[in-house]
Amino acid sequence: MKGTTNLTTMNAFDITLQRLQYQHLLTPEFRDPSALVSWMGAVQAQDYAASKWAIGQRLKDITETMLDDAMGNWSIIRTHVLRPTWHFVAPQDLRWMLELTAPRIKAFCSYNDNRWGITPAMISKSHKILEKLLRDKQQLNRLQIAPALREAGISTDEYRLGALLMHAELDRIICSGPRHGKQFTYVLLEEHVAPVASLSREASLATLALRYFTSHGPATLQDYAWWSGLTITEAKRGLDAIQDELVSVAVDGKTYWMSPDQQHPAAQPSVFLLPAFDEFTVAYKKRDIQQLLINGSLPPMASLGPVIVVDGQITGTWKRSIRKNDILLELQHFQPLKKSHQPALKAAIQQYSDFTGSPVSLK
């Protein structure tokens, strides 16, 4: 098969190590959040604090405050763009990506929309109200938007309000704005995100597939379909269009695709404190090869929570408690950490402290 390479020695452990490298965890090269997010295609972001740390670990010399600023000045956009959840996306990618993925997300949401009486007429009416409210670069949060919808006879219980705002994101009416305190705001997309040349559907399918496999590989077609939210047929069309730009390897009866720019992960031990819904865990349909050292003992949701990753394998979990003067980290190791990995763990804790700007203590 064209685009296939003879990587006969690769095994499941090699795959997870390669993913650390391709995802810029082992050797961060980017300094700009927008460039990193564009490289990744998108970064899952329903947990805002966690998603900032996910981006932060993949960048050089970045702080949490700098990422708040990046979202506040629209260098990165937090919106619904893949699957029915929030992602960070680069502004130059927002429109073509939404044009590709929005119909599929709406199909996912149709059952609950019908259940709660979210009709096309209601969505259209809501769009017009939002366009009027947010005109002239207004930045409003949910609590400020809801009264105007209610005055127009639109119920704003938690599901309906969230659904209507998501439809406005999918229809490219609104996007994320700066946070006001702890509240996220919305703005008109056209007033804040510069237009770019549109892509054909075929070009969009190919572009998204290339972004995924070069940044998340080695990965399977099924992994990509899960991550993108596209159908298997659409995902395969994208992969077929870019096969000549990738290489593949068969491991345990599955075909994994990746960039032909072969990465050689560093030999030194690595330890990461990955946040909930990090792309290293959430971006693959099957996550068993990330738990080989603990025999797949973590249940599905726990494996998507904050995890300790040692040399590409999940070996424990962690959680944080924010205190007055520091952040308390509690580490639970399911696999004993070797003495040789202690310096890498210390470096990971220091990186988290530098990122948050707070001292870190261990429980």
mmCIF file of N, CA, C and O in Angstrom, residues 67-143:
data_model
loop_
_atom_site.group_PDB
_atom_site.id
_atom_site.type_symbol
_atom_site.label_atom_id
_atom_site.label_comp_id
_atom_site.label_asym_id
_atom_site.label_seq_id
_atom_site.Cartn_x
_atom_site.Cartn_y
_atom_site.Cartn_z
ATOM 1 N N LEU A 67 -2.439 32.334 29.049
ATOM 2 C CA LEU A 67 -3.474 31.622 28.295
ATOM 3 C C LEU A 67 -4.841 32.280 28.481
ATOM 4 O O LEU A 67 -5.651 32.310 27.550
ATOM 5 N N ASP A 68 -5.108 32.809 29.675
ATOM 6 C CA ASP A 68 -6.331 33.600 29.855
ATOM 7 C C ASP A 68 -6.330 34.772 28.884
ATOM 8 O O ASP A 68 -7.354 35.082 28.252
ATOM 9 N N ASP A 69 -5.185 35.420 28.763
ATOM 10 C CA ASP A 69 -5.068 36.558 27.845
ATOM 11 C C ASP A 69 -5.257 36.119 26.393
ATOM 12 O O ASP A 69 -5.872 36.836 25.593
ATOM 13 N N ALA A 70 -4.727 34.953 26.044
ATOM 14 C CA ALA A 70 -4.853 34.457 24.671
ATOM 15 C C ALA A 70 -6.314 34.239 24.299
ATOM 16 O O ALA A 70 -6.735 34.532 23.178
ATOM 17 N N MET A 71 -7.109 33.716 25.245
ATOM 18 C CA MET A 71 -8.530 33.559 24.957
ATOM 19 C C MET A 71 -9.219 34.917 24.960
ATOM 20 O O MET A 71 -10.123 35.178 24.152
ATOM 21 N N GLY A 72 -8.766 35.795 25.859
ATOM 22 C CA GLY A 72 -9.391 37.107 25.952
ATOM 23 C C GLY A 72 -9.151 38.001 24.754
ATOM 24 O O GLY A 72 -9.946 38.902 24.482
ATOM 25 N N ASN A 73 -8.071 37.741 24.000
ATOM 26 C CA ASN A 73 -7.831 38.558 22.798
ATOM 27 C C ASN A 73 -8.068 37.764 21.512
ATOM 28 O O ASN A 73 -7.616 38.170 20.448
ATOM 29 N N TRP A 74 -8.754 36.639 21.636
ATOM 30 C CA TRP A 74 -9.165 35.817 20.493
ATOM 31 C C TRP A 74 -7.998 35.211 19.713
ATOM 32 O O TRP A 74 -8.100 34.922 18.527
ATOM 33 N N SER A 75 -6.865 34.995 20.395
ATOM 34 C CA SER A 75 -5.775 34.236 19.778
ATOM 35 C C SER A 75 -6.145 32.757 19.709
ATOM 36 O O SER A 75 -5.666 32.032 18.836
ATOM 37 N N ILE A 76 -6.942 32.323 20.675
ATOM 38 C CA ILE A 76 -7.552 30.995 20.631
ATOM 39 C C ILE A 76 -9.024 31.170 20.969
ATOM 40 O O ILE A 76 -9.389 32.055 21.747
ATOM 41 N N ILE A 77 -9.857 30.354 20.368
ATOM 42 C CA ILE A 77 -11.306 30.454 20.548
ATOM 43 C C ILE A 77 -11.798 29.203 21.263
ATOM 44 O O ILE A 77 -11.444 28.077 20.888
ATOM 45 N N ARG A 78 -12.619 29.378 22.277
ATOM 46 C CA ARG A 78 -13.231 28.248 22.975
ATOM 47 C C ARG A 78 -14.685 28.160 22.532
ATOM 48 O O ARG A 78 -15.484 29.065 22.787
ATOM 49 N N THR A 79 -15.023 27.069 21.845
ATOM 50 C CA THR A 79 -16.360 26.952 21.280
ATOM 51 C C THR A 79 -16.678 25.490 21.024
ATOM 52 O O THR A 79 -15.850 24.603 21.214
ATOM 53 N N HIS A 80 -17.904 25.218 20.577
ATOM 54 C CA HIS A 80 -18.293 23.863 20.193
ATOM 55 C C HIS A 80 -17.912 23.657 18.727
ATOM 56 O O HIS A 80 -18.483 24.289 17.850
ATOM 57 N N VAL A 81 -16.944 22.771 18.504
ATOM 58 C CA VAL A 81 -16.463 22.598 17.130
ATOM 59 C C VAL A 81 -16.229 21.130 16.769
ATOM 60 O O VAL A 81 -16.264 20.770 15.593
ATOM 61 N N LEU A 82 -15.985 20.252 17.732
ATOM 62 C CA LEU A 82 -15.887 18.814 17.490
ATOM 63 C C LEU A 82 -16.739 18.101 18.532
ATOM 64 O O LEU A 82 -16.588 18.371 19.727
ATOM 65 N N ARG A 83 -17.600 17.231 18.091
ATOM 66 C CA ARG A 83 -18.449 16.507 19.032
ATOM 67 C C ARG A 83 -19.253 17.520 19.866
ATOM 68 O O ARG A 83 -18.970 18.712 19.834
ATOM 69 N N PRO A 84 -20.220 17.112 20.625
ATOM 70 C CA PRO A 84 -21.000 18.101 21.396
ATOM 71 C C PRO A 84 -20.291 18.518 22.683
ATOM 72 O O PRO A 84 -20.768 18.305 23.788
ATOM 73 N N THR A 85 -19.117 19.120 22.560
ATOM 74 C CA THR A 85 -18.410 19.651 23.719
ATOM 75 C C THR A 85 -17.509 20.795 23.276
ATOM 76 O O THR A 85 -17.308 21.017 22.084
ATOM 77 N N TRP A 86 -16.957 21.515 24.249
ATOM 78 C CA TRP A 86 -16.099 22.655 23.934
ATOM 79 C C TRP A 86 -14.710 22.194 23.512
ATOM 80 O O TRP A 86 -14.178 21.204 24.015
ATOM 81 N N HIS A 87 -14.134 22.964 22.604
ATOM 82 C CA HIS A 87 -12.741 22.792 22.213
ATOM 83 C C HIS A 87 -12.113 24.171 22.025
ATOM 84 O O HIS A 87 -12.816 25.147 21.720
ATOM 85 N N PHE A 88 -10.818 24.244 22.215
ATOM 86 C CA PHE A 88 -10.057 25.396 21.752
ATOM 87 C C PHE A 88 -9.709 25.171 20.294
ATOM 88 O O PHE A 88 -9.333 24.066 19.889
ATOM 89 N N VAL A 89 -9.817 26.231 19.506
ATOM 90 C CA VAL A 89 -9.468 26.164 18.090
ATOM 91 C C VAL A 89 -8.805 27.481 17.713
ATOM 92 O O VAL A 89 -9.067 28.524 18.327
ATOM 93 N N ALA A 90 -7.912 27.440 16.739
ATOM 94 C CA ALA A 90 -7.278 28.667 16.261
ATOM 95 C C ALA A 90 -8.287 29.476 15.447
ATOM 96 O O ALA A 90 -9.099 28.904 14.713
ATOM 97 N N PRO A 91 -8.278 30.810 15.546
ATOM 98 C CA PRO A 91 -9.293 31.621 14.856
ATOM 99 C C PRO A 91 -9.314 31.422 13.349
ATOM 100 O O PRO A 91 -10.382 31.430 12.735
ATOM 101 N N GLN A 92 -8.139 31.203 12.747
ATOM 102 C CA GLN A 92 -8.108 31.028 11.290
ATOM 103 C C GLN A 92 -8.720 29.705 10.849
ATOM 104 O O GLN A 92 -9.023 29.514 9.666
ATOM 105 N N ASP A 93 -8.917 28.785 11.791
ATOM 106 C CA ASP A 93 -9.505 27.481 11.464
ATOM 107 C C ASP A 93 -10.988 27.390 11.810
ATOM 108 O O ASP A 93 -11.649 26.412 11.457
ATOM 109 N N LEU A 94 -11.497 28.392 12.519
ATOM 110 C CA LEU A 94 -12.825 28.264 13.100
ATOM 111 C C LEU A 94 -13.924 28.073 12.056
ATOM 112 O O LEU A 94 -14.748 27.155 12.161
ATOM 113 N N ARG A 95 -13.942 28.910 11.017
ATOM 114 C CA ARG A 95 -15.071 28.871 10.094
ATOM 115 C C ARG A 95 -15.102 27.584 9.255
ATOM 116 O O ARG A 95 -16.143 26.940 9.135
ATOM 117 N N TRP A 96 -13.966 27.209 8.654
ATOM 118 C CA TRP A 96 -13.996 26.012 7.810
ATOM 119 C C TRP A 96 -14.247 24.754 8.640
ATOM 120 O O TRP A 96 -14.921 23.822 8.166
ATOM 121 N N MET A 97 -13.742 24.765 9.865
ATOM 122 C CA MET A 97 -13.946 23.590 10.701
ATOM 123 C C MET A 97 -15.417 23.465 11.105
ATOM 124 O O MET A 97 -15.998 22.374 11.092
ATOM 125 N N LEU A 98 -16.036 24.591 11.469
ATOM 126 C CA LEU A 98 -17.453 24.561 11.820
ATOM 127 C C LEU A 98 -18.321 24.159 10.631
ATOM 128 O O LEU A 98 -19.297 23.421 10.778
ATOM 129 N N GLU A 99 -17.971 24.663 9.459
ATOM 130 C CA GLU A 99 -18.744 24.290 8.276
ATOM 131 C C GLU A 99 -18.702 22.786 8.055
ATOM 132 O O GLU A 99 -19.685 22.172 7.636
ATOM 133 N N LEU A 100 -17.570 22.178 8.374
ATOM 134 C CA LEU A 100 -17.418 20.731 8.214
ATOM 135 C C LEU A 100 -18.129 19.952 9.312
ATOM 136 O O LEU A 100 -18.808 18.958 9.041
ATOM 137 N N THR A 101 -17.985 20.386 10.551
ATOM 138 C CA THR A 101 -18.415 19.553 11.673
ATOM 139 C C THR A 101 -19.785 19.906 12.248
ATOM 140 O O THR A 101 -20.409 19.075 12.901
ATOM 141 N N ALA A 102 -20.273 21.131 12.042
ATOM 142 C CA ALA A 102 -21.523 21.556 12.674
ATOM 143 C C ALA A 102 -22.715 20.655 12.333
ATOM 144 O O ALA A 102 -23.504 20.324 13.228
ATOM 145 N N PRO A 103 -22.893 20.241 11.070
ATOM 146 C CA PRO A 103 -24.048 19.372 10.785
ATOM 147 C C PRO A 103 -24.042 18.083 11.603
ATOM 148 O O PRO A 103 -25.089 17.614 12.064
ATOM 149 N N ARG A 104 -22.863 17.528 11.818
ATOM 150 C CA ARG A 104 -22.752 16.292 12.591
ATOM 151 C C ARG A 104 -23.060 16.545 14.069
ATOM 152 O O ARG A 104 -23.750 15.751 14.714
ATOM 153 N N ILE A 105 -22.573 17.671 14.608
ATOM 154 C CA ILE A 105 -22.857 18.000 16.006
ATOM 155 C C ILE A 105 -24.352 18.225 16.195
ATOM 156 O O ILE A 105 -24.945 17.779 17.188
ATOM 157 N N LYS A 106 -24.980 18.916 15.252
ATOM 158 C CA LYS A 106 -26.427 19.141 15.350
ATOM 159 C C LYS A 106 -27.198 17.823 15.323
ATOM 160 O O LYS A 106 -28.207 17.666 16.025
ATOM 161 N N ALA A 107 -26.708 16.869 14.534
ATOM 162 C CA ALA A 107 -27.354 15.556 14.498
ATOM 163 C C ALA A 107 -27.236 14.868 15.855
ATOM 164 O O ALA A 107 -28.195 14.229 16.328
ATOM 165 N N PHE A 108 -26.073 14.993 16.503
ATOM 166 C CA PHE A 108 -25.888 14.431 17.842
ATOM 167 C C PHE A 108 -26.898 15.028 18.818
ATOM 168 O O PHE A 108 -27.392 14.347 19.715
ATOM 169 N N CYS A 109 -27.180 16.324 18.670
ATOM 170 C CA CYS A 109 -28.003 17.046 19.635
ATOM 171 C C CYS A 109 -29.501 16.988 19.334
ATOM 172 O O CYS A 109 -30.309 17.468 20.136
ATOM 173 N N SER A 110 -29.879 16.427 18.203
ATOM 174 C CA SER A 110 -31.265 16.505 17.760
ATOM 175 C C SER A 110 -32.241 15.832 18.726
ATOM 176 O O SER A 110 -33.365 16.319 18.929
ATOM 177 N N TYR A 111 -31.817 14.735 19.345
ATOM 178 C CA TYR A 111 -32.734 14.032 20.257
ATOM 179 C C TYR A 111 -33.119 14.940 21.421
ATOM 180 O O TYR A 111 -34.314 15.102 21.729
ATOM 181 N N ASN A 112 -32.113 15.533 22.083
ATOM 182 C CA ASN A 112 -32.416 16.414 23.214
ATOM 183 C C ASN A 112 -33.101 17.692 22.772
ATOM 184 O O ASN A 112 -33.949 18.229 23.487
ATOM 185 N N ASP A 113 -32.752 18.197 21.588
ATOM 186 C CA ASP A 113 -33.451 19.371 21.071
ATOM 187 C C ASP A 113 -34.943 19.081 20.929
ATOM 188 O O ASP A 113 -35.793 19.887 21.340
ATOM 189 N N ASN A 114 -35.259 17.949 20.345
ATOM 190 C CA ASN A 114 -36.671 17.581 20.181
ATOM 191 C C ASN A 114 -37.354 17.378 21.532
ATOM 192 O O ASN A 114 -38.506 17.765 21.734
ATOM 193 N N ARG A 115 -36.633 16.761 22.443
ATOM 194 C CA ARG A 115 -37.179 16.501 23.775
ATOM 195 C C ARG A 115 -37.526 17.787 24.509
ATOM 196 O O ARG A 115 -38.531 17.859 25.232
ATOM 197 N N TRP A 116 -36.697 18.830 24.329
ATOM 198 C CA TRP A 116 -36.908 20.084 25.040
ATOM 199 C C TRP A 116 -37.583 21.157 24.177
ATOM 200 O O TRP A 116 -37.680 22.316 24.592
ATOM 201 N N GLY A 117 -38.045 20.766 22.998
ATOM 202 C CA GLY A 117 -38.789 21.709 22.166
ATOM 203 C C GLY A 117 -37.943 22.796 21.537
ATOM 204 O O GLY A 117 -38.424 23.909 21.294
ATOM 205 N N ILE A 118 -36.672 22.478 21.271
ATOM 206 C CA ILE A 118 -35.794 23.439 20.585
ATOM 207 C C ILE A 118 -36.049 23.294 19.085
ATOM 208 O O ILE A 118 -35.563 22.376 18.439
ATOM 209 N N THR A 119 -36.840 24.203 18.535
ATOM 210 C CA THR A 119 -37.239 24.128 17.134
ATOM 211 C C THR A 119 -36.382 25.043 16.273
ATOM 212 O O THR A 119 -35.749 25.984 16.778
ATOM 213 N N PRO A 120 -36.368 24.811 14.948
ATOM 214 C CA PRO A 120 -35.650 25.739 14.064
ATOM 215 C C PRO A 120 -36.121 27.179 14.211
ATOM 216 O O PRO A 120 -35.308 28.114 14.155
ATOM 217 N N ALA A 121 -37.436 27.371 14.417
ATOM 218 C CA ALA A 121 -37.957 28.730 14.585
ATOM 219 C C ALA A 121 -37.413 29.376 15.861
ATOM 220 O O ALA A 121 -37.068 30.566 15.882
ATOM 221 N N MET A 122 -37.333 28.586 16.939
ATOM 222 C CA MET A 122 -36.793 29.111 18.191
ATOM 223 C C MET A 122 -35.314 29.466 18.034
ATOM 224 O O MET A 122 -34.856 30.495 18.539
ATOM 225 N N ILE A 123 -34.582 28.623 17.328
ATOM 226 C CA ILE A 123 -33.156 28.878 17.111
ATOM 227 C C ILE A 123 -32.967 30.154 16.299
ATOM 228 O O ILE A 123 -32.127 30.998 16.639
ATOM 229 N N SER A 124 -33.750 30.316 15.254
ATOM 230 C CA SER A 124 -33.654 31.516 14.418
ATOM 231 C C SER A 124 -33.992 32.772 15.214
ATOM 232 O O SER A 124 -33.300 33.801 15.103
ATOM 233 N N LYS A 125 -35.030 32.692 16.037
ATOM 234 C CA LYS A 125 -35.427 33.830 16.869
ATOM 235 C C LYS A 125 -34.324 34.172 17.861
ATOM 236 O O LYS A 125 -33.987 35.344 18.068
ATOM 237 N N SER A 126 -33.740 33.144 18.458
ATOM 238 C CA SER A 126 -32.648 33.343 19.408
ATOM 239 C C SER A 126 -31.447 33.994 18.733
ATOM 240 O O SER A 126 -30.806 34.900 19.301
ATOM 241 N N HIS A 127 -31.127 33.552 17.522
ATOM 242 C CA HIS A 127 -30.000 34.142 16.777
ATOM 243 C C HIS A 127 -30.190 35.651 16.600
ATOM 244 O O HIS A 127 -29.241 36.436 16.788
ATOM 245 N N LYS A 128 -31.386 36.062 16.235
ATOM 246 C CA LYS A 128 -31.655 37.483 15.997
ATOM 247 C C LYS A 128 -31.499 38.296 17.281
ATOM 248 O O LYS A 128 -30.969 39.414 17.266
ATOM 249 N N ILE A 129 -31.957 37.717 18.406
ATOM 250 C CA ILE A 129 -31.825 38.412 19.692
ATOM 251 C C ILE A 129 -30.359 38.552 20.061
ATOM 252 O O ILE A 129 -29.903 39.612 20.512
ATOM 253 N N LEU A 130 -29.585 37.487 19.875
ATOM 254 C CA LEU A 130 -28.161 37.527 20.194
ATOM 255 C C LEU A 130 -27.424 38.548 19.320
ATOM 256 O O LEU A 130 -26.548 39.277 19.802
ATOM 257 N N GLU A 131 -27.766 38.586 18.045
ATOM 258 C CA GLU A 131 -27.111 39.544 17.151
ATOM 259 C C GLU A 131 -27.378 40.978 17.594
ATOM 260 O O GLU A 131 -26.499 41.844 17.513
ATOM 261 N N LYS A 132 -28.586 41.242 18.076
ATOM 262 C CA LYS A 132 -28.933 42.589 18.554
ATOM 263 C C LYS A 132 -28.237 42.893 19.878
ATOM 264 O O LYS A 132 -27.685 43.978 20.066
ATOM 265 N N LEU A 133 -28.255 41.931 20.794
ATOM 266 C CA LEU A 133 -27.660 42.128 22.115
ATOM 267 C C LEU A 133 -26.158 42.394 22.050
ATOM 268 O O LEU A 133 -25.617 43.225 22.780
ATOM 269 N N LEU A 134 -25.466 41.649 21.189
ATOM 270 C CA LEU A 134 -24.006 41.657 21.175
ATOM 271 C C LEU A 134 -23.418 42.612 20.146
ATOM 272 O O LEU A 134 -22.194 42.698 20.018
ATOM 273 N N ARG A 135 -24.291 43.319 19.441
ATOM 274 C CA ARG A 135 -23.827 44.254 18.419
ATOM 275 C C ARG A 135 -22.903 45.307 19.033
ATOM 276 O O ARG A 135 -23.018 45.653 20.206
ATOM 277 N N ASP A 136 -21.961 45.800 18.216
ATOM 278 C CA ASP A 136 -20.997 46.829 18.631
ATOM 279 C C ASP A 136 -20.056 46.315 19.716
ATOM 280 O O ASP A 136 -19.721 47.016 20.673
ATOM 281 N N LYS A 137 -19.650 45.055 19.552
ATOM 282 C CA LYS A 137 -18.616 44.417 20.373
ATOM 283 C C LYS A 137 -18.981 44.313 21.854
ATOM 284 O O LYS A 137 -18.121 44.382 22.737
ATOM 285 N N GLN A 138 -20.252 44.098 22.107
ATOM 286 C CA GLN A 138 -20.672 43.818 23.483
ATOM 287 C C GLN A 138 -20.163 42.440 23.908
ATOM 288 O O GLN A 138 -20.086 41.519 23.094
ATOM 289 N N GLN A 139 -19.831 42.313 25.189
ATOM 290 C CA GLN A 139 -19.380 41.053 25.763
ATOM 291 C C GLN A 139 -20.313 40.706 26.920
ATOM 292 O O GLN A 139 -20.273 41.339 27.973
ATOM 293 N N LEU A 140 -21.153 39.685 26.717
ATOM 294 C CA LEU A 140 -22.161 39.341 27.719
ATOM 295 C C LEU A 140 -22.063 37.876 28.109
ATOM 296 O O LEU A 140 -21.766 37.015 27.273
ATOM 297 N N ASN A 141 -22.334 37.592 29.394
ATOM 298 C CA ASN A 141 -22.348 36.208 29.851
ATOM 299 C C ASN A 141 -23.764 35.653 29.845
ATOM 300 O O ASN A 141 -24.724 36.366 29.506
ATOM 301 N N ARG A 142 -23.899 34.405 30.225
ATOM 302 C CA ARG A 142 -25.212 33.751 30.183
ATOM 303 C C ARG A 142 -26.257 34.485 31.017
ATOM 304 O O ARG A 142 -27.419 34.616 30.601
ATOM 305 N N LEU A 143 -25.852 34.913 32.221
ATOM 306 C CA LEU A 143 -26.799 35.578 33.109
ATOM 307 C C LEU A 143 -27.296 36.889 32.520
ATOM 308 O O LEU A 143 -28.425 37.326 32.813
#
